[in-house]
Structure formats: structure tokens, C-alpha cells
Amino acid sequence: MMRTRPLKVALLGCGVVGSEVARIMTTHADDLTARVGAPVELAGVAVRRPDRVREGIAPELITTDATALVKRGDIDVVVEVIGGIEPARGLITTAFEHGASVVSANKALLAQDGAALHAVAEQHDKDLYYEAAVAGAIPLIRPLRESLAGDKINRVMGIVNGTTNFILDAMDSTGAGYQEALDEATALGYAEADPTADVEGFDAAAKAAILAGIAFHTRVRLDDVYREGMTEVTAADFASAKEMGCTIKLLAICERAGDGASVTARVHPAMIPLSHPLASVRGAYNAVFVESDAAGQLMFYGPGAGGSPTASAVLGDLVAVCRNRLSGTTGPGESAYAALPVSPMGDVVTRYHISLDVADKPGVLAQVATVFAEHGVSIDTVRQSGKDGEASLVVVTHRASDAALTGTVEALRKLDTVRGVASIMRVEGE
């Protein structure tokens, strides 16, 4: 039987995502009612600028007092899309304390304080859902924590930031330099006026922390994630990648150690073979590649940002949480029973592509090879070119630890015949 009393929703934030959430709730009200089993009513919208015209939202719903809105006591679900740490953290905690479940898109907050928020939600027997926090419209978090709950996930590797993928894709397809590609992304609205959070990997690192925590049933915080931006990637790096049959992507990589005793989470640019599914992800799209024991290899692909895609994920969570409210249950909370240690970046083992500027004279290659051997790093291929006393030496290694590679590079810089290290890039997906 359909319940006639509506489930009341408080919306915190009415920007690009929030306004789209409100629009869909209004225009699809009948469908949402049918899917939930009760009417879903927008009961209030907290904003910072009340005088701004918000089409389709009744003026009497607008308030600047977000705290009073979440404290009302008759709110069933709070949808938080304001972002940042505070006041979002305090508002979400207050919502739980006053009887509401929460749907959030706040990757930064969840990466930093997800465990504490889950604890408060559990204490008050409420839901905390956040599908929209990672990869926009792509269903990813729910498959990881529900559909694959009976499987053992070994690796999650993906493109989780559309801005950086657009820039790198433009560099790859047109031969443009980083700044030129960034300027194009900004002009088209793919990059913010200050793109630091995207291009320096902060956005992707927050998402990696969330994904690693869910995949490995272990608490992984933002501080546990190694982060390296993509601002130093050059057209020359793409030329080298093409010679290897690769392209370059900014990847978030979460993986279980070979012995299963620890995990790592990292974000950095990497060369990946053109044969890998992630290599074909173009423009501002996202994709995440999951490897598990039983299911094998899975790939999730789609638009990773924007008002409508993110609102789609928010509304999916809203429907699930409303259904739980009607049935008097809650969905899955935090699963951190494994409590695996997070290993430092130095323990990560992968292949490397190193480009060196060297003197063009006999014996240089032998000197360089000796340094690699002394640090236990095995060389796969070497390519040398040069003239007029200067040369370029490109070395591709077999798999080695980051610590071993770091020691190798430090020793190479001390050689008189090595003029400089032009670039170092990891090779993934092989």
C-alpha cells in the first residue's frame, strides 16, 4: 500500500548539482513516488545567497539557516551538496542527531572524516550514502560495497577526474603542451579558474581514499594516499609514450599487496598500454577498472562530473535511503573489519620510464646501467639518441619498488655524465 504522508527532504546547497537535484525531484515527482512507495517532498533548501533567482523552487523553501533546517525534527533525509569540510561536517552530524539520514556528494569530507561520520550514523541508526562523491553518474560505490561484497577485490584503478583526462587527452590527440590544453579546458568550462585541486591530484586522491576504504574493508584517509600532479607532463612524454605503444593518464590506483597483508592508494600520471581499456577513455569522461578474485575484471565508465550526472547519483541514493526509511531499515554502513595497514609509496612495485639528458660519449650507457644494477633495478629496454656532445637516454625498467627507483635516480644525478633527469613516469596496466 502506498503511504500518503510524504518523506521530507532538506537540501543543503543549491549550486550546479543542488539545483539539478531540486529540478529532478520536482519534474519526476510522480516517478519518485512510485519508486519509493511514498511521496518525496522538498521541505527546505539552505543557501548562502537567498536573493538569487532559483527557477522551479518555491521562495518559501529557501533559507540561510542550514542548522535550523536540519534540526527541524520532521526531516527524513538531508541531501548535502555544499562541499568542503565545515559547515558540512557539523550539519551532517546534526542531521543524524535529529533523526535524518544523509545523502552526500562530499568527497573531501568523506575522505578525511568518513569513519567518524559512519560512527555517528550507526549510533543513531541512520543511513549515510555517497554514490555521487566518486565518479559522478557512474554506479561504483554501491557495486563495490554491495554487488561485490562476497568477492575479494585486489585492485581498483581508474580515471576519476574529468578535467585532467580532458587535458591529457587533448595533449595526446593534438600534440599540445600542458598550458595550451589547460587553456582550452578552461575556455570550454571543463576546468575551474583555479584548477589546482584537479591538476595537482587532490580531487582524485580524495576519491582514491574512499574507493580503497570500501574495496579493502580498511580505513584509508586522505593523508594515506600518495599524490602527484600532472603539471609536469610534457609533449615529449607523450611522444615517448607513443613509441612504447602507450598513452598517459592521471590514475587513481588502490591495490592489495601480493601477500594480502597491506594495501596502497596513490594518484599520479602513468603510461598505460593502448590495449588497456582505460587508454580509450576520452575527453572529460571517467572510468574505473576493478580486478577481483571471482568476478575477474570489471570496468565502470561514464560522465564523471557536471550537474545532471552528479544529480543522477544523488537521486539514486535518495531513492534507496527513502525506501530504507519506509521499511524501518538501514543500508550497509562502514566495513573496516580487515583493518589492513596502508603501506608507504616506497613499497609500491611497478615499471618505470626514465628519460635522462647525458653526455654523448663512450661509456655513458655502461655507467648508467651499473647504477641501476647496484640498486637492484632491472632494465627492460634502453633507447639512446643524440649529437653534438649531448644525448638523450630513455630507460624502461622491469618492476621495481619506488624506494629502489628513488635511490637509483639520486645516484644517477651524481654522475658527471648525466646532465639531468628530464622525466620519470610509472608504467601501469600491464
Short mmCIF file of C-alpha atoms in Angstrom, two decimals:
data_model
loop_
_atom_site.label_atom_id
_atom_site.label_comp_id
_atom_site.label_asym_id
_atom_site.label_seq_id
_atom_site.Cartn_x
_atom_site.Cartn_y
_atom_site.Cartn_z
CA MET A 1 0.00 0.00 0.00
CA MET A 2 1.28 3.47 -0.92
CA ARG A 3 1.97 5.70 2.07
CA THR A 4 0.33 9.10 1.74
CA ARG A 5 2.45 11.08 4.22
CA PRO A 6 5.43 12.40 2.28
CA LEU A 7 9.05 11.77 3.12
CA LYS A 8 10.58 15.19 3.69
CA VAL A 9 13.94 16.13 2.19
CA ALA A 10 16.20 19.03 3.19
CA LEU A 11 18.63 20.17 0.50
CA LEU A 12 21.88 21.80 1.65
CA GLY A 13 23.31 23.75 -1.28
CA CYS A 14 21.66 24.85 -4.49
CA GLY A 15 24.51 25.33 -6.92
CA VAL A 16 25.09 23.37 -10.12
CA VAL A 17 24.34 20.00 -8.52
CA GLY A 18 21.80 21.10 -5.91
CA SER A 19 19.63 22.99 -8.39
CA GLU A 20 19.57 19.93 -10.64
CA VAL A 21 18.60 17.70 -7.71
CA ALA A 22 15.70 20.06 -6.92
CA ARG A 23 14.64 20.15 -10.58
CA ILE A 24 14.56 16.36 -10.90
CA MET A 25 12.68 15.99 -7.61
CA THR A 26 10.04 18.36 -8.97
CA THR A 27 9.73 17.19 -12.56
CA HIS A 28 9.95 13.48 -11.71
CA ALA A 29 7.86 13.64 -8.55
CA ASP A 30 5.33 11.04 -9.68
CA ASP A 31 8.02 8.58 -10.75
CA LEU A 32 9.90 9.05 -7.48
CA THR A 33 6.70 8.44 -5.54
CA ALA A 34 6.09 5.20 -7.41
CA ARG A 35 9.66 4.01 -6.97
CA VAL A 36 9.93 4.89 -3.29
CA GLY A 37 6.40 3.92 -2.22
CA ALA A 38 5.57 7.34 -0.79
CA PRO A 39 5.68 10.96 -1.94
CA VAL A 40 9.10 12.62 -1.66
CA GLU A 41 8.77 16.28 -0.75
CA LEU A 42 11.39 19.01 -0.87
CA ALA A 43 10.88 20.60 2.54
CA GLY A 44 13.63 23.24 2.55
CA VAL A 45 16.70 24.46 0.71
CA ALA A 46 19.63 26.03 2.57
CA VAL A 47 21.67 28.55 0.56
CA ARG A 48 24.20 31.32 1.16
CA ARG A 49 22.65 33.84 -1.26
CA PRO A 50 18.86 33.94 -0.72
CA ASP A 51 18.26 36.74 -3.23
CA ARG A 52 19.39 34.72 -6.23
CA VAL A 53 16.55 33.57 -8.50
CA ARG A 54 16.15 29.79 -8.38
CA GLU A 55 13.76 28.67 -11.06
CA GLY A 56 11.33 25.96 -10.03
CA ILE A 57 11.94 26.32 -6.27
CA ALA A 58 9.26 27.99 -4.20
CA PRO A 59 10.71 31.07 -2.42
CA GLU A 60 9.29 29.97 0.92
CA LEU A 61 11.56 26.89 0.84
CA ILE A 62 14.72 28.98 0.74
CA THR A 63 16.61 29.61 3.99
CA THR A 64 20.06 30.74 5.02
CA ASP A 65 19.83 28.90 8.34
CA ALA A 66 21.02 25.41 7.44
CA THR A 67 21.36 24.38 11.07
CA ALA A 68 17.74 25.20 11.86
CA LEU A 69 16.66 23.29 8.76
CA VAL A 70 18.40 20.05 9.73
CA LYS A 71 17.21 20.42 13.35
CA ARG A 72 13.52 20.61 12.46
CA GLY A 73 12.85 17.04 13.53
CA ASP A 74 10.43 16.25 10.70
CA ILE A 75 13.17 15.88 8.04
CA ASP A 76 13.63 12.32 6.82
CA VAL A 77 16.65 12.81 4.56
CA VAL A 78 19.25 15.56 4.31
CA VAL A 79 20.98 15.92 0.94
CA GLU A 80 24.34 17.66 1.37
CA VAL A 81 25.90 19.14 -1.78
CA ILE A 82 27.68 22.20 -0.37
CA GLY A 83 31.12 20.55 -0.28
CA GLY A 84 34.10 21.35 1.91
CA ILE A 85 34.76 20.27 5.48
CA GLU A 86 32.83 22.82 7.52
CA PRO A 87 30.00 23.58 7.93
CA ALA A 88 29.18 20.33 6.09
CA ARG A 89 30.59 18.06 8.82
CA GLY A 90 28.65 19.78 11.59
CA LEU A 91 25.44 19.85 9.58
CA ILE A 92 25.63 16.15 8.73
CA THR A 93 26.28 15.23 12.37
CA THR A 94 23.39 17.41 13.48
CA ALA A 95 21.13 15.78 10.89
CA PHE A 96 21.85 12.32 12.31
CA GLU A 97 21.26 13.56 15.85
CA HIS A 98 17.85 14.95 14.86
CA GLY A 99 16.59 11.83 13.13
CA ALA A 100 17.53 12.28 9.47
CA SER A 101 19.54 10.04 7.17
CA VAL A 102 22.07 11.71 4.87
CA VAL A 103 22.96 11.61 1.19
CA SER A 104 26.21 13.42 0.41
CA ALA A 105 28.41 14.19 -2.59
CA ASN A 106 31.23 15.50 -0.40
CA LYS A 107 34.38 13.57 -1.37
CA ALA A 108 36.77 15.78 0.62
CA LEU A 109 34.84 15.34 3.87
CA LEU A 110 34.31 11.61 3.42
CA ALA A 111 38.00 11.06 2.62
CA GLN A 112 39.02 12.94 5.76
CA ASP A 113 36.29 12.02 8.26
CA GLY A 114 34.29 9.18 6.74
CA ALA A 115 34.90 6.85 9.68
CA ALA A 116 33.65 9.39 12.23
CA LEU A 117 30.55 10.18 10.16
CA HIS A 118 29.75 6.48 9.76
CA ALA A 119 30.09 6.06 13.52
CA VAL A 120 27.56 8.84 14.19
CA ALA A 121 25.19 7.43 11.58
CA GLU A 122 25.39 3.97 13.19
CA GLN A 123 24.93 5.43 16.66
CA HIS A 124 21.63 6.99 15.57
CA ASP A 125 20.62 4.07 13.31
CA LYS A 126 20.64 6.21 10.16
CA ASP A 127 21.94 5.89 6.61
CA LEU A 128 24.96 7.63 5.11
CA TYR A 129 25.03 7.23 1.31
CA TYR A 130 27.52 8.94 -1.02
CA GLU A 131 27.49 7.46 -4.51
CA ALA A 132 27.91 10.94 -6.00
CA ALA A 133 31.20 11.52 -4.17
CA VAL A 134 33.17 9.44 -6.68
CA ALA A 135 32.92 9.40 -10.49
CA GLY A 136 29.70 11.37 -10.91
CA ALA A 137 26.92 9.36 -12.51
CA ILE A 138 28.88 6.11 -12.68
CA PRO A 139 27.42 3.46 -10.33
CA LEU A 140 30.57 2.47 -8.48
CA ILE A 141 30.34 2.72 -4.70
CA ARG A 142 27.21 0.60 -4.42
CA PRO A 143 28.60 -2.18 -6.66
CA LEU A 144 31.80 -2.21 -4.60
CA ARG A 145 30.11 -2.39 -1.20
CA GLU A 146 27.05 -4.43 -2.18
CA SER A 147 27.31 -6.29 -5.50
CA LEU A 148 30.93 -7.34 -4.85
CA ALA A 149 30.52 -7.77 -1.08
CA GLY A 150 31.09 -11.51 -1.38
CA ASP A 151 34.19 -11.18 -3.55
CA LYS A 152 37.81 -10.24 -2.80
CA ILE A 153 38.85 -7.07 -4.59
CA ASN A 154 42.54 -6.86 -5.37
CA ARG A 155 42.85 -3.68 -7.39
CA VAL A 156 40.87 -0.59 -8.30
CA MET A 157 42.47 1.59 -10.96
CA GLY A 158 40.78 4.44 -12.72
CA ILE A 159 40.38 7.87 -14.21
CA VAL A 160 38.29 9.71 -11.64
CA ASN A 161 38.76 13.34 -12.67
CA GLY A 162 37.26 14.61 -15.91
CA THR A 163 39.26 17.84 -16.07
CA THR A 164 42.64 16.11 -16.03
CA ASN A 165 41.51 13.49 -18.51
CA PHE A 166 40.32 16.19 -20.91
CA ILE A 167 43.69 17.97 -20.68
CA LEU A 168 45.78 14.82 -21.15
CA ASP A 169 43.55 13.61 -23.97
CA ALA A 170 43.99 16.97 -25.75
CA MET A 171 47.77 16.75 -25.32
CA ASP A 172 47.74 13.21 -26.72
CA SER A 173 45.49 13.86 -29.71
CA THR A 174 46.78 17.30 -30.78
CA GLY A 175 50.37 17.40 -29.57
CA ALA A 176 49.58 20.47 -27.47
CA GLY A 177 51.59 21.41 -24.41
CA TYR A 178 50.13 21.33 -20.92
CA GLN A 179 49.32 25.05 -20.67
CA GLU A 180 47.68 25.14 -24.09
CA ALA A 181 45.49 22.14 -23.23
CA LEU A 182 44.61 23.67 -19.85
CA ASP A 183 43.60 26.94 -21.53
CA GLU A 184 41.29 25.01 -23.85
CA ALA A 185 39.75 23.11 -20.93
CA THR A 186 39.15 26.40 -19.09
CA ALA A 187 37.58 28.05 -22.15
CA LEU A 188 35.20 25.10 -22.57
CA GLY A 189 34.22 25.08 -18.89
CA TYR A 190 35.93 21.79 -18.03
CA ALA A 191 38.50 23.45 -15.75
CA GLU A 192 37.90 25.87 -12.89
CA ALA A 193 39.53 29.30 -12.83
CA ASP A 194 41.82 27.77 -10.18
CA PRO A 195 42.38 24.18 -11.38
CA THR A 196 44.78 23.24 -8.57
CA ALA A 197 42.52 20.66 -6.90
CA ASP A 198 42.20 18.82 -10.21
CA VAL A 199 45.61 19.09 -11.87
CA GLU A 200 47.59 18.53 -8.66
CA GLY A 201 45.59 15.38 -7.90
CA PHE A 202 43.84 16.48 -4.69
CA ASP A 203 40.38 15.68 -6.07
CA ALA A 204 41.44 12.25 -7.31
CA ALA A 205 43.26 11.49 -4.05
CA ALA A 206 40.09 12.06 -2.02
CA LYS A 207 38.23 9.68 -4.30
CA ALA A 208 41.03 7.12 -4.06
CA ALA A 209 40.79 7.17 -0.26
CA ILE A 210 37.05 6.45 -0.44
CA LEU A 211 37.45 3.68 -3.01
CA ALA A 212 40.30 1.98 -1.15
CA GLY A 213 38.37 2.00 2.11
CA ILE A 214 35.36 0.33 0.54
CA ALA A 215 37.29 -2.11 -1.65
CA PHE A 216 39.60 -3.39 1.07
CA HIS A 217 37.35 -3.06 4.16
CA THR A 218 40.01 -0.85 5.69
CA ARG A 219 40.01 2.74 6.87
CA VAL A 220 42.01 4.77 4.37
CA ARG A 221 42.21 8.53 4.92
CA LEU A 222 43.27 11.24 2.52
CA ASP A 223 46.64 11.51 4.28
CA ASP A 224 47.30 7.85 3.43
CA VAL A 225 47.12 8.50 -0.32
CA TYR A 226 50.29 9.29 -2.25
CA ARG A 227 49.59 12.20 -4.58
CA GLU A 228 51.46 13.52 -7.59
CA GLY A 229 50.03 16.08 -10.00
CA MET A 230 50.24 16.20 -13.79
CA THR A 231 51.53 19.72 -14.39
CA GLU A 232 54.99 18.43 -15.34
CA VAL A 233 53.73 16.12 -18.10
CA THR A 234 55.08 17.33 -21.45
CA ALA A 235 54.51 16.76 -25.14
CA ALA A 236 57.85 14.91 -25.12
CA ASP A 237 56.44 12.47 -22.55
CA PHE A 238 53.54 11.73 -24.89
CA ALA A 239 55.96 11.21 -27.77
CA SER A 240 57.87 8.68 -25.67
CA ALA A 241 54.63 7.00 -24.63
CA LYS A 242 53.57 6.62 -28.26
CA GLU A 243 56.89 4.99 -29.11
CA MET A 244 56.08 2.42 -26.43
CA GLY A 245 52.51 1.90 -27.66
CA CYS A 246 51.14 3.78 -24.64
CA THR A 247 49.29 6.92 -23.66
CA ILE A 248 49.34 8.92 -20.40
CA LYS A 249 46.52 9.18 -17.87
CA LEU A 250 46.23 10.57 -14.35
CA LEU A 251 45.31 7.42 -12.45
CA ALA A 252 43.94 6.67 -9.01
CA ILE A 253 45.28 3.25 -8.05
CA CYS A 254 44.23 1.29 -4.97
CA GLU A 255 45.70 -2.19 -4.61
CA ARG A 256 46.21 -5.03 -2.22
CA ALA A 257 49.78 -6.23 -1.70
CA GLY A 258 50.69 -9.55 -3.25
CA ASP A 259 50.69 -11.26 0.16
CA GLY A 260 47.37 -9.62 1.06
CA ALA A 261 48.82 -8.15 4.24
CA SER A 262 48.64 -4.46 3.32
CA VAL A 263 47.16 -2.01 0.82
CA THR A 264 48.32 1.09 -1.03
CA ALA A 265 46.49 4.07 -2.50
CA ARG A 266 48.08 6.53 -4.91
CA VAL A 267 47.37 9.14 -7.56
CA HIS A 268 49.87 10.06 -10.27
CA PRO A 269 50.32 10.29 -14.05
CA ALA A 270 51.21 6.99 -15.66
CA MET A 271 51.82 5.46 -19.05
CA ILE A 272 49.33 2.73 -19.90
CA PRO A 273 49.30 0.48 -22.98
CA LEU A 274 46.88 1.45 -25.74
CA SER A 275 45.45 -2.06 -25.40
CA HIS A 276 44.22 -1.34 -21.87
CA PRO A 277 40.53 -0.32 -21.63
CA LEU A 278 41.39 2.86 -19.73
CA ALA A 279 43.56 4.10 -22.61
CA SER A 280 40.48 4.68 -24.78
CA VAL A 281 38.67 6.90 -22.24
CA ARG A 282 38.47 10.27 -23.97
CA GLY A 283 37.54 13.83 -23.11
CA ALA A 284 36.09 14.55 -19.69
CA TYR A 285 34.81 11.01 -19.12
CA ASN A 286 35.71 8.81 -16.14
CA ALA A 287 36.30 5.09 -15.96
CA VAL A 288 37.28 2.71 -13.18
CA PHE A 289 38.80 -0.74 -13.71
CA VAL A 290 38.20 -3.27 -10.91
CA GLU A 291 40.02 -6.60 -10.51
CA SER A 292 38.68 -9.22 -8.11
CA ASP A 293 39.14 -12.92 -7.41
CA ALA A 294 35.77 -14.24 -8.55
CA ALA A 295 34.34 -11.60 -10.89
CA GLY A 296 37.65 -11.02 -12.65
CA GLN A 297 37.98 -7.72 -14.48
CA LEU A 298 35.16 -5.17 -14.48
CA MET A 299 35.06 -1.67 -15.92
CA PHE A 300 32.70 1.16 -14.98
CA TYR A 301 32.51 4.04 -17.49
CA GLY A 302 30.57 7.25 -17.89
CA PRO A 303 30.39 11.02 -17.26
CA GLY A 304 32.22 11.78 -14.05
CA ALA A 305 31.13 15.33 -13.30
CA GLY A 306 28.55 18.00 -14.06
CA GLY A 307 25.18 18.92 -12.62
CA SER A 308 22.99 16.30 -14.24
CA PRO A 309 25.34 13.28 -13.92
CA THR A 310 26.10 14.02 -10.27
CA ALA A 311 22.43 14.70 -9.51
CA SER A 312 21.60 11.31 -11.03
CA ALA A 313 23.81 9.63 -8.44
CA VAL A 314 22.35 11.75 -5.64
CA LEU A 315 18.79 10.83 -6.64
CA GLY A 316 19.69 7.15 -6.80
CA ASP A 317 20.91 7.34 -3.21
CA LEU A 318 17.86 9.36 -2.21
CA VAL A 319 15.51 6.68 -3.52
CA ALA A 320 17.46 3.94 -1.70
CA VAL A 321 17.52 5.86 1.60
CA CYS A 322 13.81 6.73 1.36
CA ARG A 323 12.97 3.07 0.78
CA ASN A 324 15.00 2.19 3.86
CA ARG A 325 13.10 4.79 5.89
CA LEU A 326 9.78 3.27 4.84
CA SER A 327 10.86 -0.25 5.73
CA GLY A 328 12.48 0.79 9.01
CA THR A 329 15.91 -0.48 8.00
CA THR A 330 19.28 0.95 7.07
CA GLY A 331 21.64 0.03 4.27
CA PRO A 332 25.26 -1.08 4.60
CA GLY A 333 27.45 1.14 6.74
CA GLU A 334 31.20 1.24 7.09
CA SER A 335 33.02 -2.08 6.67
CA ALA A 336 36.51 -1.75 8.13
CA TYR A 337 36.90 -5.16 9.72
CA ALA A 338 40.06 -6.04 7.74
CA ALA A 339 41.98 -3.08 9.23
CA LEU A 340 44.90 -3.62 6.86
CA PRO A 341 47.90 -1.31 7.18
CA VAL A 342 48.42 1.21 4.39
CA SER A 343 51.93 0.83 3.03
CA PRO A 344 54.04 3.86 2.06
CA MET A 345 54.72 4.71 -1.57
CA GLY A 346 58.25 3.37 -1.26
CA ASP A 347 56.86 -0.17 -1.09
CA VAL A 348 54.88 0.14 -4.33
CA VAL A 349 56.26 -2.03 -7.12
CA THR A 350 55.76 -1.08 -10.78
CA ARG A 351 57.64 -0.37 -14.01
CA TYR A 352 59.28 2.98 -14.78
CA HIS A 353 60.10 5.10 -17.80
CA ILE A 354 63.09 7.38 -17.13
CA SER A 355 64.38 9.98 -19.58
CA LEU A 356 67.93 11.25 -18.97
CA ASP A 357 69.95 14.03 -20.55
CA VAL A 358 73.51 12.71 -20.82
CA ALA A 359 76.86 13.44 -22.40
CA ASP A 360 77.23 11.89 -25.84
CA LYS A 361 80.45 9.98 -25.35
CA PRO A 362 81.58 6.36 -24.92
CA GLY A 363 80.90 4.61 -21.62
CA VAL A 364 77.82 6.61 -20.56
CA LEU A 365 75.40 3.76 -21.07
CA ALA A 366 77.63 1.40 -19.10
CA GLN A 367 77.81 3.87 -16.21
CA VAL A 368 74.05 4.29 -16.14
CA ALA A 369 73.43 0.54 -16.35
CA THR A 370 75.82 -0.02 -13.45
CA VAL A 371 73.88 2.40 -11.24
CA PHE A 372 70.62 0.59 -12.00
CA ALA A 373 72.21 -2.76 -11.21
CA GLU A 374 73.71 -1.52 -7.94
CA HIS A 375 70.24 -0.52 -6.74
CA GLY A 376 68.60 -3.77 -7.79
CA VAL A 377 66.56 -2.24 -10.63
CA SER A 378 66.49 -4.41 -13.74
CA ILE A 379 66.47 -2.67 -17.13
CA ASP A 380 63.99 -3.83 -19.76
CA THR A 381 64.87 -1.56 -22.72
CA VAL A 382 67.21 1.35 -23.46
CA ARG A 383 66.98 3.90 -26.27
CA GLN A 384 69.74 6.43 -26.94
CA SER A 385 69.91 9.33 -29.37
CA GLY A 386 71.99 12.48 -29.63
CA LYS A 387 74.56 14.63 -31.38
CA ASP A 388 77.00 17.50 -30.79
CA GLY A 389 78.07 16.15 -27.43
CA GLU A 390 74.58 15.91 -25.91
CA ALA A 391 72.30 12.88 -25.87
CA SER A 392 69.01 11.58 -24.56
CA LEU A 393 68.84 8.22 -22.86
CA VAL A 394 65.45 6.58 -22.25
CA VAL A 395 65.38 3.63 -19.85
CA VAL A 396 62.37 1.42 -19.23
CA THR A 397 62.70 -0.85 -16.22
CA HIS A 398 61.22 -4.13 -15.16
CA ARG A 399 59.11 -3.99 -12.00
CA ALA A 400 60.87 -2.35 -9.07
CA SER A 401 59.93 -0.68 -5.82
CA ASP A 402 59.52 3.06 -5.66
CA ALA A 403 62.20 3.21 -2.97
CA ALA A 404 64.70 1.38 -5.19
CA LEU A 405 63.92 3.65 -8.13
CA THR A 406 64.30 6.76 -5.95
CA GLY A 407 67.74 5.59 -4.82
CA THR A 408 68.70 4.89 -8.41
CA VAL A 409 67.73 8.36 -9.58
CA GLU A 410 69.59 10.03 -6.72
CA ALA A 411 72.75 8.12 -7.71
CA LEU A 412 72.28 8.96 -11.40
CA ARG A 413 72.15 12.68 -10.60
CA LYS A 414 75.65 12.39 -9.09
CA LEU A 415 77.21 11.08 -12.31
CA ASP A 416 79.24 13.68 -14.19
CA THR A 417 77.94 12.30 -17.47
CA VAL A 418 74.26 12.78 -16.52
CA ARG A 419 73.22 16.36 -17.23
CA GLY A 420 69.75 15.95 -15.78
CA VAL A 421 66.68 13.75 -15.31
CA ALA A 422 64.17 15.00 -17.88
CA SER A 423 61.23 12.91 -16.65
CA ILE A 424 60.24 9.90 -14.60
CA MET A 425 56.92 8.19 -15.19
CA ARG A 426 55.41 4.97 -13.95
CA VAL A 427 54.12 2.38 -16.40
CA GLU A 428 50.86 0.75 -15.27
CA GLY A 429 48.21 -1.60 -16.60
CA GLU A 430 50.46 -4.35 -17.89
#
